[in-house]
Structure formats: C-alpha cells, structure tokens
Amino acid sequence: MPFNFAIKQSTSDRIQQEAQEDRLALQQLRADVNKLAEAQPVVATKVDRLLGGAWKKP
C-alpha cells in the first residue's frame, strides 16, 4: 500500500504544480493584454474575443 500511496501523492503534487504554473501563465497573459489594451484598444478587444473573454478590464 505505501507504494500506491506514493504514486497517488506524486500525481497529486504534479497536478497541483501544473495548476500553479497555469495560474501564473494566465496572470502573465492578463498583464500582457492589459499593456496591449493601453497601446492598442482595438487589438486588445480582438484578443479578448479570441481568449473567450479571459481578459478583465482593470
């Protein structure tokens, strides 16, 4: 049983790590789109549509 538990724990840790990386990547994407919105509002609107509305106005 301990070996099986170790595999489950390892998988859980990996999933949590990947989720954290995804959250950080999304934060960076939002920051990049916010910078783009300041410079090119029309382009930012199109990017927002492509992202399915992931960008939120500050």
CSV table of N, CA and C in Angstrom, one decimal:
chain,number,residue,atom,x,y,z
A,1,MET,N,0.8,-1.2,0.0
A,1,MET,CA,0.0,0.0,0.0
A,1,MET,C,0.8,1.3,0.0
A,2,PRO,N,1.9,1.4,0.7
A,2,PRO,CA,2.7,2.6,0.7
A,2,PRO,C,3.2,3.0,-0.6
A,3,PHE,N,3.5,2.0,-1.5
A,3,PHE,CA,4.0,2.4,-2.8
A,3,PHE,C,2.8,3.0,-3.6
A,4,ASN,N,1.6,2.5,-3.5
A,4,ASN,CA,0.5,3.0,-4.2
A,4,ASN,C,0.2,4.5,-3.7
A,5,PHE,N,0.3,4.7,-2.4
A,5,PHE,CA,0.1,6.0,-1.9
A,5,PHE,C,1.1,7.0,-2.4
A,6,ALA,N,2.3,6.5,-2.5
A,6,ALA,CA,3.4,7.4,-3.0
A,6,ALA,C,3.1,7.8,-4.5
A,7,ILE,N,2.6,6.9,-5.3
A,7,ILE,CA,2.2,7.3,-6.7
A,7,ILE,C,1.1,8.3,-6.7
A,8,LYS,N,0.1,8.0,-5.9
A,8,LYS,CA,-1.0,9.0,-5.8
A,8,LYS,C,-0.6,10.4,-5.3
A,9,GLN,N,0.3,10.4,-4.3
A,9,GLN,CA,0.8,11.7,-3.8
A,9,GLN,C,1.6,12.4,-4.9
A,10,SER,N,2.4,11.6,-5.6
A,10,SER,CA,3.3,12.2,-6.6
A,10,SER,C,2.4,12.8,-7.7
A,11,THR,N,1.4,12.1,-8.1
A,11,THR,CA,0.4,12.6,-9.1
A,11,THR,C,-0.3,13.8,-8.7
A,12,SER,N,-0.7,13.8,-7.4
A,12,SER,CA,-1.4,15.0,-6.8
A,12,SER,C,-0.5,16.2,-6.8
A,13,ASP,N,0.8,16.0,-6.4
A,13,ASP,CA,1.7,17.1,-6.4
A,13,ASP,C,2.0,17.6,-7.7
A,14,ARG,N,2.1,16.7,-8.7
A,14,ARG,CA,2.3,17.2,-10.1
A,14,ARG,C,1.1,18.0,-10.6
A,15,ILE,N,-0.1,17.5,-10.3
A,15,ILE,CA,-1.3,18.3,-10.8
A,15,ILE,C,-1.3,19.6,-10.1
A,16,GLN,N,-1.0,19.7,-8.8
A,16,GLN,CA,-1.0,21.0,-8.1
A,16,GLN,C,0.0,21.9,-8.7
A,17,GLN,N,1.2,21.4,-9.0
A,17,GLN,CA,2.3,22.2,-9.6
A,17,GLN,C,1.9,22.7,-11.0
A,18,GLU,N,1.3,21.9,-11.8
A,18,GLU,CA,0.8,22.3,-13.1
A,18,GLU,C,-0.3,23.3,-13.0
A,19,ALA,N,-1.2,23.2,-12.1
A,19,ALA,CA,-2.2,24.2,-11.9
A,19,ALA,C,-1.6,25.5,-11.5
A,20,GLN,N,-0.6,25.5,-10.6
A,20,GLN,CA,0.0,26.8,-10.2
A,20,GLN,C,0.7,27.4,-11.4
A,21,GLU,N,1.4,26.6,-12.2
A,21,GLU,CA,2.0,27.2,-13.4
A,21,GLU,C,1.0,27.8,-14.4
A,22,ASP,N,-0.2,27.1,-14.5
A,22,ASP,CA,-1.2,27.6,-15.4
A,22,ASP,C,-1.8,29.0,-14.8
A,23,ARG,N,-1.9,29.0,-13.5
A,23,ARG,CA,-2.4,30.3,-12.9
A,23,ARG,C,-1.4,31.4,-13.2
A,24,LEU,N,-0.1,31.1,-13.0
A,24,LEU,CA,0.9,32.2,-13.3
A,24,LEU,C,0.9,32.6,-14.7
A,25,ALA,N,0.8,31.6,-15.6
A,25,ALA,CA,0.8,31.9,-17.0
A,25,ALA,C,-0.4,32.8,-17.4
A,26,LEU,N,-1.6,32.5,-16.8
A,26,LEU,CA,-2.8,33.3,-17.1
A,26,LEU,C,-2.6,34.7,-16.5
A,27,GLN,N,-2.0,34.9,-15.3
A,27,GLN,CA,-1.7,36.2,-14.8
A,27,GLN,C,-0.8,37.0,-15.7
A,28,GLN,N,0.2,36.3,-16.3
A,28,GLN,CA,1.1,37.0,-17.2
A,28,GLN,C,0.4,37.4,-18.5
A,29,LEU,N,-0.5,36.5,-19.0
A,29,LEU,CA,-1.3,36.8,-20.2
A,29,LEU,C,-2.2,38.0,-19.9
A,30,ARG,N,-2.8,38.0,-18.8
A,30,ARG,CA,-3.7,39.2,-18.5
A,30,ARG,C,-2.9,40.5,-18.4
A,31,ALA,N,-1.7,40.4,-17.8
A,31,ALA,CA,-0.9,41.6,-17.7
A,31,ALA,C,-0.4,42.0,-19.1
A,32,ASP,N,-0.1,41.1,-20.0
A,32,ASP,CA,0.3,41.4,-21.4
A,32,ASP,C,-0.8,42.0,-22.1
A,33,VAL,N,-2.0,41.5,-22.0
A,33,VAL,CA,-3.2,42.0,-22.7
A,33,VAL,C,-3.5,43.4,-22.1
A,34,ASN,N,-3.4,43.6,-20.8
A,34,ASN,CA,-3.6,45.0,-20.3
A,34,ASN,C,-2.7,46.0,-20.9
A,35,LYS,N,-1.4,45.6,-21.0
A,35,LYS,CA,-0.4,46.5,-21.7
A,35,LYS,C,-0.8,46.8,-23.1
A,36,LEU,N,-1.3,45.8,-23.8
A,36,LEU,CA,-1.7,45.9,-25.2
A,36,LEU,C,-2.9,46.8,-25.2
A,37,ALA,N,-3.8,46.7,-24.3
A,37,ALA,CA,-5.1,47.5,-24.3
A,37,ALA,C,-4.8,49.0,-24.2
A,38,GLU,N,-3.7,49.3,-23.4
A,38,GLU,CA,-3.3,50.7,-23.3
A,38,GLU,C,-2.8,51.2,-24.6
A,39,ALA,N,-2.1,50.4,-25.3
A,39,ALA,CA,-1.5,50.9,-26.6
A,39,ALA,C,-2.4,50.7,-27.8
A,40,GLN,N,-3.1,49.6,-27.8
A,40,GLN,CA,-4.0,49.3,-29.0
A,40,GLN,C,-5.3,48.7,-28.5
A,41,PRO,N,-6.2,49.6,-28.1
A,41,PRO,CA,-7.5,49.1,-27.6
A,41,PRO,C,-8.3,48.2,-28.6
A,42,VAL,N,-8.2,48.5,-29.9
A,42,VAL,CA,-9.0,47.7,-30.8
A,42,VAL,C,-8.4,46.2,-30.9
A,43,VAL,N,-7.1,46.2,-30.9
A,43,VAL,CA,-6.4,44.9,-31.0
A,43,VAL,C,-6.7,44.1,-29.7
A,44,ALA,N,-6.7,44.8,-28.5
A,44,ALA,CA,-7.0,44.1,-27.3
A,44,ALA,C,-8.4,43.5,-27.2
A,45,THR,N,-9.3,44.2,-27.8
A,45,THR,CA,-10.7,43.7,-27.9
A,45,THR,C,-10.7,42.4,-28.7
A,46,LYS,N,-10.0,42.4,-29.8
A,46,LYS,CA,-10.0,41.2,-30.7
A,46,LYS,C,-9.3,40.0,-29.9
A,47,VAL,N,-8.2,40.3,-29.2
A,47,VAL,CA,-7.5,39.3,-28.4
A,47,VAL,C,-8.5,38.8,-27.4
A,48,ASP,N,-9.2,39.6,-26.7
A,48,ASP,CA,-10.2,39.2,-25.7
A,48,ASP,C,-11.2,38.3,-26.3
A,49,ARG,N,-11.7,38.5,-27.4
A,49,ARG,CA,-12.6,37.6,-28.1
A,49,ARG,C,-12.0,36.3,-28.4
A,50,LEU,N,-10.7,36.3,-28.8
A,50,LEU,CA,-10.0,35.0,-29.1
A,50,LEU,C,-9.8,34.2,-27.8
A,51,LEU,N,-9.6,34.9,-26.7
A,51,LEU,CA,-9.4,34.2,-25.4
A,51,LEU,C,-10.7,33.8,-24.7
A,52,GLY,N,-11.8,34.1,-25.4
A,52,GLY,CA,-13.1,33.8,-24.8
A,52,GLY,C,-13.5,34.6,-23.6
A,53,GLY,N,-13.0,35.9,-23.6
A,53,GLY,CA,-13.4,36.8,-22.5
A,53,GLY,C,-12.5,36.6,-21.3
A,54,ALA,N,-11.3,36.0,-21.4
A,54,ALA,CA,-10.5,35.8,-20.2
A,54,ALA,C,-9.9,37.1,-19.7
A,55,TRP,N,-9.9,38.1,-20.5
A,55,TRP,CA,-9.3,39.4,-20.1
A,55,TRP,C,-10.4,40.2,-19.4
A,56,LYS,N,-10.0,40.7,-18.2
A,56,LYS,CA,-10.9,41.6,-17.5
A,56,LYS,C,-10.3,43.0,-17.4
A,57,LYS,N,-11.1,43.9,-17.7
A,57,LYS,CA,-10.6,45.3,-17.6
A,57,LYS,C,-10.2,45.6,-16.2
A,58,PRO,N,-9.1,46.3,-16.0
A,58,PRO,CA,-8.7,46.7,-14.7
A,58,PRO,C,-9.6,47.7,-14.0
